[in-house]
PDB file of C-alpha atoms and ligand atoms in Angstrom:
ATOM      1  CA  MET A   1     -36.812  30.752  -2.376  1.00  0.00           C
ATOM      2  CA  ALA A   2     -34.806  32.926  -4.753  1.00  0.00           C
ATOM      3  CA  LEU A   3     -34.301  34.458  -8.169  1.00  0.00           C
ATOM      4  CA  GLU A   4     -31.095  32.891  -9.503  1.00  0.00           C
ATOM      5  CA  THR A   5     -28.912  32.874 -12.562  1.00  0.00           C
ATOM      6  CA  ILE A   6     -26.647  29.913 -13.148  1.00  0.00           C
ATOM      7  CA  ASP A   7     -23.720  30.361 -15.544  1.00  0.00           C
ATOM      8  CA  LEU A   8     -25.805  32.885 -17.468  1.00  0.00           C
ATOM      9  CA  THR A   9     -24.134  33.695 -20.782  1.00  0.00           C
ATOM     10  CA  VAL A  10     -25.897  36.147 -23.074  1.00  0.00           C
ATOM     11  CA  ASN A  11     -25.306  37.394 -26.611  1.00  0.00           C
ATOM     12  CA  VAL A  12     -26.679  40.350 -28.508  1.00  0.00           C
ATOM     13  CA  GLY A  13     -26.272  39.339 -32.135  1.00  0.00           C
ATOM     14  CA  GLU A  14     -22.730  38.068 -32.570  1.00  0.00           C
ATOM     15  CA  LYS A  15     -21.409  39.795 -29.454  1.00  0.00           C
ATOM     16  CA  GLN A  16     -21.210  38.002 -26.109  1.00  0.00           C
ATOM     17  CA  ILE A  17     -22.179  40.484 -23.382  1.00  0.00           C
ATOM     18  CA  LEU A  18     -22.625  38.401 -20.203  1.00  0.00           C
ATOM     19  CA  ASN A  19     -20.237  35.635 -19.310  1.00  0.00           C
ATOM     20  CA  ASN A  20     -21.066  32.807 -16.849  1.00  0.00           C
ATOM     21  CA  MET A  21     -22.939  35.024 -14.431  1.00  0.00           C
ATOM     22  CA  ASN A  22     -24.021  33.405 -11.150  1.00  0.00           C
ATOM     23  CA  LEU A  23     -26.139  35.432  -8.791  1.00  0.00           C
ATOM     24  CA  LYS A  24     -28.868  34.792  -6.284  1.00  0.00           C
ATOM     25  CA  VAL A  25     -31.472  37.174  -4.844  1.00  0.00           C
ATOM     26  CA  GLU A  26     -33.228  35.662  -1.840  1.00  0.00           C
ATOM     27  CA  LYS A  27     -36.672  36.751  -0.681  1.00  0.00           C
ATOM     28  CA  GLY A  28     -36.487  39.570   1.863  1.00  0.00           C
ATOM     29  CA  GLU A  29     -33.036  40.736   0.773  1.00  0.00           C
ATOM     30  CA  ALA A  30     -31.649  43.520  -1.355  1.00  0.00           C
ATOM     31  CA  LEU A  31     -28.780  42.725  -3.698  1.00  0.00           C
ATOM     32  CA  ILE A  32     -27.068  45.713  -5.265  1.00  0.00           C
ATOM     33  CA  LEU A  33     -25.327  45.039  -8.557  1.00  0.00           C
ATOM     34  CA  MET A  34     -22.916  47.745  -9.648  1.00  0.00           C
ATOM     35  CA  GLY A  35     -20.803  48.164 -12.735  1.00  0.00           C
ATOM     36  CA  PRO A  36     -19.394  50.871 -14.999  1.00  0.00           C
ATOM     37  CA  ASN A  37     -21.066  52.067 -18.205  1.00  0.00           C
ATOM     38  CA  GLY A  38     -21.231  49.275 -20.750  1.00  0.00           C
ATOM     39  CA  SER A  39     -20.527  46.474 -18.246  1.00  0.00           C
ATOM     40  CA  GLY A  40     -23.773  44.611 -19.039  1.00  0.00           C
ATOM     41  CA  LYS A  41     -26.218  45.802 -16.361  1.00  0.00           C
ATOM     42  CA  THR A  42     -29.127  46.558 -18.684  1.00  0.00           C
ATOM     43  CA  THR A  43     -28.392  43.355 -20.593  1.00  0.00           C
ATOM     44  CA  LEU A  44     -28.784  41.424 -17.337  1.00  0.00           C
ATOM     45  CA  ALA A  45     -32.076  43.182 -16.468  1.00  0.00           C
ATOM     46  CA  PHE A  46     -33.594  42.539 -19.905  1.00  0.00           C
ATOM     47  CA  SER A  47     -32.308  38.948 -20.009  1.00  0.00           C
ATOM     48  CA  LEU A  48     -33.974  38.247 -16.655  1.00  0.00           C
ATOM     49  CA  LEU A  49     -37.220  39.620 -18.040  1.00  0.00           C
ATOM     50  CA  GLY A  50     -36.953  37.625 -21.296  1.00  0.00           C
ATOM     51  CA  HIS A  51     -36.451  40.344 -23.915  1.00  0.00           C
ATOM     52  CA  PRO A  52     -36.051  38.493 -27.249  1.00  0.00           C
ATOM     53  CA  LYS A  53     -33.089  40.652 -28.332  1.00  0.00           C
ATOM     54  CA  TYR A  54     -30.944  38.966 -25.659  1.00  0.00           C
ATOM     55  CA  GLN A  55     -30.089  35.357 -26.554  1.00  0.00           C
ATOM     56  CA  ILE A  56     -29.169  33.036 -23.719  1.00  0.00           C
ATOM     57  CA  ASN A  57     -26.369  30.864 -25.064  1.00  0.00           C
ATOM     58  CA  LYS A  58     -25.618  28.990 -21.885  1.00  0.00           C
ATOM     59  CA  GLY A  59     -26.898  28.719 -18.340  1.00  0.00           C
ATOM     60  CA  LYS A  60     -30.320  29.263 -16.870  1.00  0.00           C
ATOM     61  CA  ILE A  61     -32.596  31.523 -14.835  1.00  0.00           C
ATOM     62  CA  LEU A  62     -34.510  30.052 -11.901  1.00  0.00           C
ATOM     63  CA  LEU A  63     -37.436  31.654 -10.098  1.00  0.00           C
ATOM     64  CA  ASP A  64     -38.242  29.802  -6.861  1.00  0.00           C
ATOM     65  CA  ASN A  65     -36.515  26.745  -8.385  1.00  0.00           C
ATOM     66  CA  ASN A  66     -38.622  26.893 -11.579  1.00  0.00           C
ATOM     67  CA  ASP A  67     -36.593  27.160 -14.771  1.00  0.00           C
ATOM     68  CA  ILE A  68     -37.910  30.290 -16.545  1.00  0.00           C
ATOM     69  CA  THR A  69     -35.060  30.594 -19.087  1.00  0.00           C
ATOM     70  CA  ASP A  70     -37.286  29.884 -22.090  1.00  0.00           C
ATOM     71  CA  LEU A  71     -40.521  31.450 -20.855  1.00  0.00           C
ATOM     72  CA  PRO A  72     -41.978  34.572 -22.474  1.00  0.00           C
ATOM     73  CA  THR A  73     -41.991  37.801 -20.506  1.00  0.00           C
ATOM     74  CA  TYR A  74     -45.688  37.769 -19.585  1.00  0.00           C
ATOM     75  CA  GLN A  75     -45.347  34.332 -17.975  1.00  0.00           C
ATOM     76  CA  ARG A  76     -42.349  35.481 -15.959  1.00  0.00           C
ATOM     77  CA  ALA A  77     -44.408  38.468 -14.814  1.00  0.00           C
ATOM     78  CA  LEU A  78     -47.340  36.239 -13.852  1.00  0.00           C
ATOM     79  CA  MET A  79     -44.923  34.044 -11.867  1.00  0.00           C
ATOM     80  CA  GLY A  80     -43.858  37.063  -9.821  1.00  0.00           C
ATOM     81  CA  LEU A  81     -41.043  38.864 -11.602  1.00  0.00           C
ATOM     82  CA  GLY A  82     -41.230  42.663 -11.980  1.00  0.00           C
ATOM     83  CA  LEU A  83     -38.871  45.126 -13.639  1.00  0.00           C
ATOM     84  CA  ALA A  84     -38.831  48.850 -12.934  1.00  0.00           C
ATOM     85  CA  PHE A  85     -37.255  50.329 -16.062  1.00  0.00           C
ATOM     86  CA  GLN A  86     -34.480  52.881 -16.238  1.00  0.00           C
ATOM     87  CA  ASN A  87     -36.565  54.828 -18.770  1.00  0.00           C
ATOM     88  CA  PRO A  88     -40.272  53.982 -18.413  1.00  0.00           C
ATOM     89  CA  VAL A  89     -42.028  54.099 -21.800  1.00  0.00           C
ATOM     90  CA  GLU A  90     -44.887  56.412 -22.779  1.00  0.00           C
ATOM     91  CA  VAL A  91     -48.226  54.784 -23.606  1.00  0.00           C
ATOM     92  CA  PRO A  92     -50.354  57.363 -25.445  1.00  0.00           C
ATOM     93  CA  GLY A  93     -54.090  56.719 -25.289  1.00  0.00           C
ATOM     94  CA  LEU A  94     -54.031  54.719 -22.033  1.00  0.00           C
ATOM     95  CA  MET A  95     -54.916  56.485 -18.796  1.00  0.00           C
ATOM     96  CA  LEU A  96     -52.790  55.577 -15.769  1.00  0.00           C
ATOM     97  CA  SER A  97     -55.934  54.717 -13.752  1.00  0.00           C
ATOM     98  CA  MET A  98     -56.992  52.257 -16.485  1.00  0.00           C
ATOM     99  CA  LEU A  99     -53.563  50.638 -16.551  1.00  0.00           C
ATOM    100  CA  ILE A 100     -53.639  50.250 -12.775  1.00  0.00           C
ATOM    101  CA  ASN A 101     -57.125  48.782 -12.953  1.00  0.00           C
ATOM    102  CA  ALA A 102     -56.048  46.338 -15.690  1.00  0.00           C
ATOM    103  CA  ILE A 103     -52.960  45.230 -13.708  1.00  0.00           C
ATOM    104  CA  SER A 104     -55.121  44.642 -10.643  1.00  0.00           C
ATOM    105  CA  MET A 105     -57.681  42.624 -12.646  1.00  0.00           C
ATOM    106  CA  LYS A 106     -54.967  40.474 -14.216  1.00  0.00           C
ATOM    107  CA  ARG A 107     -53.398  39.918 -10.839  1.00  0.00           C
ATOM    108  CA  ASN A 108     -56.702  38.909  -9.297  1.00  0.00           C
ATOM    109  CA  LYS A 109     -57.429  36.749 -12.359  1.00  0.00           C
ATOM    110  CA  SER A 110     -60.714  38.589 -13.060  1.00  0.00           C
ATOM    111  CA  ASP A 111     -61.991  38.850 -16.649  1.00  0.00           C
ATOM    112  CA  PHE A 112     -60.743  42.040 -18.194  1.00  0.00           C
ATOM    113  CA  ASP A 113     -63.509  44.594 -18.645  1.00  0.00           C
ATOM    114  CA  ILE A 114     -62.372  48.093 -19.544  1.00  0.00           C
ATOM    115  CA  SER A 115     -65.707  49.630 -18.479  1.00  0.00           C
ATOM    116  CA  SER A 116     -65.531  48.346 -14.922  1.00  0.00           C
ATOM    117  CA  ILE A 117     -63.182  50.461 -12.855  1.00  0.00           C
ATOM    118  CA  ASP A 118     -62.891  49.431  -9.208  1.00  0.00           C
ATOM    119  CA  PRO A 119     -63.553  52.669  -7.232  1.00  0.00           C
ATOM    120  CA  LYS A 120     -61.836  51.328  -4.074  1.00  0.00           C
ATOM    121  CA  LEU A 121     -58.690  50.604  -6.078  1.00  0.00           C
ATOM    122  CA  ILE A 122     -58.695  54.119  -7.502  1.00  0.00           C
ATOM    123  CA  ILE A 123     -59.053  55.667  -4.005  1.00  0.00           C
ATOM    124  CA  TRP A 124     -56.159  53.471  -2.848  1.00  0.00           C
ATOM    125  CA  ALA A 125     -54.107  54.489  -5.912  1.00  0.00           C
ATOM    126  CA  ARG A 126     -54.773  58.216  -5.345  1.00  0.00           C
ATOM    127  CA  ASN A 127     -53.543  57.906  -1.732  1.00  0.00           C
ATOM    128  CA  LYS A 128     -50.463  55.920  -2.777  1.00  0.00           C
ATOM    129  CA  ALA A 129     -49.734  58.475  -5.512  1.00  0.00           C
ATOM    130  CA  LYS A 130     -49.698  61.184  -2.823  1.00  0.00           C
ATOM    131  CA  GLU A 131     -47.350  59.114  -0.628  1.00  0.00           C
ATOM    132  CA  LEU A 132     -45.039  58.785  -3.626  1.00  0.00           C
ATOM    133  CA  GLY A 133     -45.017  62.559  -4.078  1.00  0.00           C
ATOM    134  CA  LEU A 134     -47.343  62.618  -7.113  1.00  0.00           C
ATOM    135  CA  VAL A 135     -50.476  64.699  -7.551  1.00  0.00           C
ATOM    136  CA  PRO A 136     -53.426  62.263  -7.526  1.00  0.00           C
ATOM    137  CA  SER A 137     -54.819  63.805 -10.745  1.00  0.00           C
ATOM    138  CA  ILE A 138     -51.891  62.149 -12.553  1.00  0.00           C
ATOM    139  CA  LEU A 139     -54.063  59.011 -12.603  1.00  0.00           C
ATOM    140  CA  GLU A 140     -56.277  60.755 -15.148  1.00  0.00           C
ATOM    141  CA  ARG A 141     -53.369  61.371 -17.545  1.00  0.00           C
ATOM    142  CA  GLU A 142     -51.998  59.110 -20.301  1.00  0.00           C
ATOM    143  CA  VAL A 143     -49.283  56.790 -18.966  1.00  0.00           C
ATOM    144  CA  ASN A 144     -45.976  58.686 -18.820  1.00  0.00           C
ATOM    145  CA  VAL A 145     -46.991  61.096 -21.620  1.00  0.00           C
ATOM    146  CA  GLY A 146     -45.481  64.456 -20.724  1.00  0.00           C
ATOM    147  CA  PHE A 147     -44.502  63.172 -17.255  1.00  0.00           C
ATOM    148  CA  SER A 148     -41.201  64.487 -15.914  1.00  0.00           C
ATOM    149  CA  GLY A 149     -38.413  61.911 -15.409  1.00  0.00           C
ATOM    150  CA  GLY A 150     -39.161  61.759 -11.678  1.00  0.00           C
ATOM    151  CA  GLU A 151     -42.922  61.418 -12.251  1.00  0.00           C
ATOM    152  CA  LYS A 152     -42.305  58.498 -14.629  1.00  0.00           C
ATOM    153  CA  LYS A 153     -40.244  56.677 -11.988  1.00  0.00           C
ATOM    154  CA  ARG A 154     -42.807  57.328  -9.235  1.00  0.00           C
ATOM    155  CA  SER A 155     -45.714  56.285 -11.462  1.00  0.00           C
ATOM    156  CA  GLU A 156     -43.866  53.075 -12.242  1.00  0.00           C
ATOM    157  CA  MET A 157     -43.499  52.412  -8.500  1.00  0.00           C
ATOM    158  CA  LEU A 158     -47.255  52.805  -8.170  1.00  0.00           C
ATOM    159  CA  GLN A 159     -47.783  50.215 -10.924  1.00  0.00           C
ATOM    160  CA  MET A 160     -45.274  47.932  -9.190  1.00  0.00           C
ATOM    161  CA  LEU A 161     -47.234  48.156  -5.924  1.00  0.00           C
ATOM    162  CA  VAL A 162     -50.383  47.016  -7.733  1.00  0.00           C
ATOM    163  CA  MET A 163     -48.529  44.245  -9.571  1.00  0.00           C
ATOM    164  CA  ASP A 164     -47.104  43.011  -6.265  1.00  0.00           C
ATOM    165  CA  PRO A 165     -44.315  40.816  -7.717  1.00  0.00           C
ATOM    166  CA  LYS A 166     -42.221  38.480  -5.536  1.00  0.00           C
ATOM    167  CA  TYR A 167     -38.942  39.709  -6.998  1.00  0.00           C
ATOM    168  CA  ILE A 168     -38.336  43.218  -8.329  1.00  0.00           C
ATOM    169  CA  ILE A 169     -35.447  44.333 -10.511  1.00  0.00           C
ATOM    170  CA  PHE A 170     -34.803  48.073 -10.318  1.00  0.00           C
ATOM    171  CA  ASP A 171     -32.725  49.276 -13.275  1.00  0.00           C
ATOM    172  CA  GLU A 172     -31.042  52.555 -12.230  1.00  0.00           C
ATOM    173  CA  PRO A 173     -33.811  53.502  -9.742  1.00  0.00           C
ATOM    174  CA  ASP A 174     -32.020  56.727  -8.792  1.00  0.00           C
ATOM    175  CA  SER A 175     -31.400  58.108 -12.271  1.00  0.00           C
ATOM    176  CA  GLY A 176     -33.331  61.274 -13.092  1.00  0.00           C
ATOM    177  CA  LEU A 177     -34.603  61.757  -9.527  1.00  0.00           C
ATOM    178  CA  ASP A 178     -33.980  64.659  -7.182  1.00  0.00           C
ATOM    179  CA  VAL A 179     -32.848  63.955  -3.622  1.00  0.00           C
ATOM    180  CA  ASP A 180     -36.432  63.807  -2.276  1.00  0.00           C
ATOM    181  CA  GLY A 181     -37.391  61.424  -5.073  1.00  0.00           C
ATOM    182  CA  ILE A 182     -34.441  59.130  -4.292  1.00  0.00           C
ATOM    183  CA  ARG A 183     -35.419  59.098  -0.614  1.00  0.00           C
ATOM    184  CA  ILE A 184     -39.067  58.241  -1.396  1.00  0.00           C
ATOM    185  CA  ILE A 185     -38.071  55.437  -3.788  1.00  0.00           C
ATOM    186  CA  GLY A 186     -35.399  54.219  -1.318  1.00  0.00           C
ATOM    187  CA  GLU A 187     -37.911  54.042   1.517  1.00  0.00           C
ATOM    188  CA  LEU A 188     -40.363  52.219  -0.716  1.00  0.00           C
ATOM    189  CA  ILE A 189     -37.687  49.693  -1.703  1.00  0.00           C
ATOM    190  CA  ASN A 190     -36.944  49.159   2.008  1.00  0.00           C
ATOM    191  CA  SER A 191     -40.594  48.519   2.815  1.00  0.00           C
ATOM    192  CA  LEU A 192     -40.879  46.084  -0.128  1.00  0.00           C
ATOM    193  CA  ARG A 193     -37.811  44.224   1.136  1.00  0.00           C
ATOM    194  CA  ASN A 194     -39.197  44.188   4.686  1.00  0.00           C
ATOM    195  CA  SER A 195     -42.441  42.712   3.376  1.00  0.00           C
ATOM    196  CA  GLY A 196     -40.445  39.773   1.988  1.00  0.00           C
ATOM    197  CA  LYS A 197     -39.801  40.738  -1.639  1.00  0.00           C
ATOM    198  CA  GLY A 198     -36.458  39.914  -3.217  1.00  0.00           C
ATOM    199  CA  ILE A 199     -34.880  43.108  -4.557  1.00  0.00           C
ATOM    200  CA  LEU A 200     -32.201  43.408  -7.245  1.00  0.00           C
ATOM    201  CA  ILE A 201     -30.957  46.972  -7.700  1.00  0.00           C
ATOM    202  CA  ILE A 202     -28.841  47.553 -10.792  1.00  0.00           C
ATOM    203  CA  THR A 203     -26.928  50.813 -10.793  1.00  0.00           C
ATOM    204  CA  HIS A 204     -23.642  52.436 -11.716  1.00  0.00           C
ATOM    205  CA  HIS A 205     -23.566  54.938  -8.851  1.00  0.00           C
ATOM    206  CA  ALA A 206     -24.299  54.746  -5.168  1.00  0.00           C
ATOM    207  CA  GLU A 207     -27.011  57.402  -4.597  1.00  0.00           C
ATOM    208  CA  ILE A 208     -29.736  54.885  -3.758  1.00  0.00           C
ATOM    209  CA  THR A 209     -27.533  53.139  -1.191  1.00  0.00           C
ATOM    210  CA  LYS A 210     -27.783  56.222   1.026  1.00  0.00           C
ATOM    211  CA  PHE A 211     -31.325  54.990   1.699  1.00  0.00           C
ATOM    212  CA  VAL A 212     -31.236  51.233   1.012  1.00  0.00           C
ATOM    213  CA  TYR A 213     -28.909  49.042   3.053  1.00  0.00           C
ATOM    214  CA  PRO A 214     -27.603  46.241   0.827  1.00  0.00           C
ATOM    215  CA  ASP A 215     -27.551  42.647   2.065  1.00  0.00           C
ATOM    216  CA  LYS A 216     -25.076  41.847  -0.714  1.00  0.00           C
ATOM    217  CA  VAL A 217     -23.126  43.812  -3.295  1.00  0.00           C
ATOM    218  CA  ILE A 218     -21.895  42.410  -6.597  1.00  0.00           C
ATOM    219  CA  VAL A 219     -19.613  44.270  -8.979  1.00  0.00           C
ATOM    220  CA  ILE A 220     -19.568  43.433 -12.677  1.00  0.00           C
ATOM    221  CA  SER A 221     -17.199  44.556 -15.372  1.00  0.00           C
ATOM    222  CA  LYS A 222     -17.172  43.544 -19.041  1.00  0.00           C
ATOM    223  CA  GLY A 223     -20.022  41.103 -18.476  1.00  0.00           C
ATOM    224  CA  LYS A 224     -18.382  39.211 -15.595  1.00  0.00           C
ATOM    225  CA  ILE A 225     -18.713  39.261 -11.819  1.00  0.00           C
ATOM    226  CA  VAL A 226     -15.430  40.720 -10.562  1.00  0.00           C
ATOM    227  CA  ASP A 227     -16.181  41.247  -6.853  1.00  0.00           C
ATOM    228  CA  GLU A 228     -18.718  40.251  -4.193  1.00  0.00           C
ATOM    229  CA  GLY A 229     -19.170  41.506  -0.660  1.00  0.00           C
ATOM    230  CA  GLY A 230     -21.116  44.022   1.404  1.00  0.00           C
ATOM    231  CA  GLU A 231     -21.458  47.754   1.848  1.00  0.00           C
ATOM    232  CA  GLU A 232     -17.659  48.207   1.914  1.00  0.00           C
ATOM    233  CA  LEU A 233     -17.562  47.621  -1.868  1.00  0.00           C
ATOM    234  CA  ILE A 234     -19.817  50.628  -2.428  1.00  0.00           C
ATOM    235  CA  LYS A 235     -17.461  52.816  -0.379  1.00  0.00           C
ATOM    236  CA  LYS A 236     -14.508  51.460  -2.367  1.00  0.00           C
ATOM    237  CA  ILE A 237     -16.208  52.284  -5.688  1.00  0.00           C
ATOM    238  CA  GLU A 238     -17.194  55.759  -4.462  1.00  0.00           C
ATOM    239  CA  GLU A 239     -13.584  56.416  -3.532  1.00  0.00           C
ATOM    240  CA  TYR A 240     -11.654  54.768  -6.361  1.00  0.00           C
ATOM    241  CA  GLY A 241     -14.233  54.214  -9.154  1.00  0.00           C
ATOM    242  CA  TYR A 242     -14.145  51.077 -11.321  1.00  0.00           C
ATOM    243  CA  LYS A 243     -10.636  51.565 -12.713  1.00  0.00           C
ATOM    244  CA  ASP A 244      -9.010  48.779 -10.663  1.00  0.00           C
ATOM    245  CA  TYR A 245     -11.657  46.265 -11.713  1.00  0.00           C
ATOM    246  CA  GLU A 246     -11.303  47.147 -15.382  1.00  0.00           C
ATOM    247  CA  GLU A 247      -7.512  46.962 -15.289  1.00  0.00           C
ATOM    248  CA  VAL A 248      -7.503  43.441 -13.775  1.00  0.00           C
ATOM    249  CA  GLN A 249      -9.307  41.996 -16.811  1.00  0.00           C
TER     250      GLN A 249
HETATM  251  N1  ATP B 301     -26.817  45.334 -30.436  1.00  0.00           N
HETATM  252  C1  ATP B 301     -25.594  45.383 -29.904  1.00  0.00           C
HETATM  253  N2  ATP B 301     -24.505  45.089 -30.639  1.00  0.00           N
HETATM  254  C2  ATP B 301     -23.266  45.140 -30.115  1.00  0.00           C
HETATM  255  N3  ATP B 301     -23.006  45.458 -28.835  1.00  0.00           N
HETATM  256  C3  ATP B 301     -24.043  45.746 -28.063  1.00  0.00           C
HETATM  257  C4  ATP B 301     -25.394  45.721 -28.525  1.00  0.00           C
HETATM  258  N4  ATP B 301     -26.212  46.037 -27.491  1.00  0.00           N
HETATM  259  C5  ATP B 301     -25.401  46.258 -26.425  1.00  0.00           C
HETATM  260  N5  ATP B 301     -24.108  46.099 -26.775  1.00  0.00           N
HETATM  261  C6  ATP B 301     -22.930  46.299 -25.916  1.00  0.00           C
HETATM  262  O1  ATP B 301     -23.082  45.530 -24.740  1.00  0.00           O
HETATM  263  C7  ATP B 301     -22.375  46.153 -23.673  1.00  0.00           C
HETATM  264  C8  ATP B 301     -23.274  46.168 -22.434  1.00  0.00           C
HETATM  265  O2  ATP B 301     -24.367  47.061 -22.652  1.00  0.00           O
HETATM  266  P1  ATP B 301     -25.406  47.375 -21.469  1.00  0.00           P
HETATM  267  O3  ATP B 301     -26.390  48.362 -22.020  1.00  0.00           O
HETATM  268  O4  ATP B 301     -25.925  46.108 -20.924  1.00  0.00           O
HETATM  269  O5  ATP B 301     -24.450  48.080 -20.401  1.00  0.00           O
HETATM  270  P2  ATP B 301     -24.804  48.869 -19.068  1.00  0.00           P
HETATM  271  O6  ATP B 301     -23.913  48.312 -18.020  1.00  0.00           O
HETATM  272  O7  ATP B 301     -26.267  48.831 -18.815  1.00  0.00           O
HETATM  273  O8  ATP B 301     -24.351  50.344 -19.447  1.00  0.00           O
HETATM  274  P3  ATP B 301     -24.852  51.792 -18.916  1.00  0.00           P
HETATM  275  O9  ATP B 301     -24.428  51.918 -17.479  1.00  0.00           O
HETATM  276  O10 ATP B 301     -24.064  52.721 -19.803  1.00  0.00           O
HETATM  277  O11 ATP B 301     -26.341  51.899 -19.142  1.00  0.00           O
HETATM  278  C9  ATP B 301     -21.965  47.529 -24.189  1.00  0.00           C
HETATM  279  O12 ATP B 301     -20.593  47.474 -24.526  1.00  0.00           O
HETATM  280  C10 ATP B 301     -22.807  47.723 -25.428  1.00  0.00           C
HETATM  281  O13 ATP B 301     -22.183  48.539 -26.400  1.00  0.00           O
END
């Protein structure tokens, strides 16, 4: 069981950004994908999620052997794909507790009824918010409106826990977080991996790897995979940067 791309080639408008990308995230493992600015990391994350701006010219995306290349985003999400965004968006007018309730209802396939809030879910969410280093009253605020960068990331983790996807893509999970925030998110990623989720962490620096041990590391540059291995690649990048990879191409 895995999230896979096979020869994935993606354009934005006329420009080809990803070139024949083959990667595989198995359940219960964490793959860390690293690359310099502009190498195509966000393009990969949004292509996996099915953003219409990113056109797949060649290749496919498989989720547990099902071809999801042409499916809309909501179907991918219902099949078990989650994305934690680099910059979570603000949703004025929608309280976080309501969003969490709606995600839970959708997940449990109940009919959506805005007036019926599950009190047990809200107690659970308040406790989880505390574990994530948030004040529980944040549930009564509009989603991400006026949240600090770190609060946005932590609130998104809370939503992810309710969504309970099989595979989770984390786009720059360590950006905008202080050291305690990175540790909390890192520990959460570890527990998700240990519970059998497939984790794809997309990042350009190695902060998060102080807390998350990678099963595999992939390096991309200019839209192509240029190296594959283990933890040693992270050390190499920390020491020498991406210069060698960019010069080879
Ligand atoms: N609409 C567009 N038209 C032309 N080029 C684009 C467009 N959108 C993205 N690109 C280019 O695609 C390349 C990859 O962008 P992407 O955002 O995926 O990189 P990234 O690895 O996530 O970068 P960063 O680490 O800086 O966030 C960049 O060179 C970018 O300028």
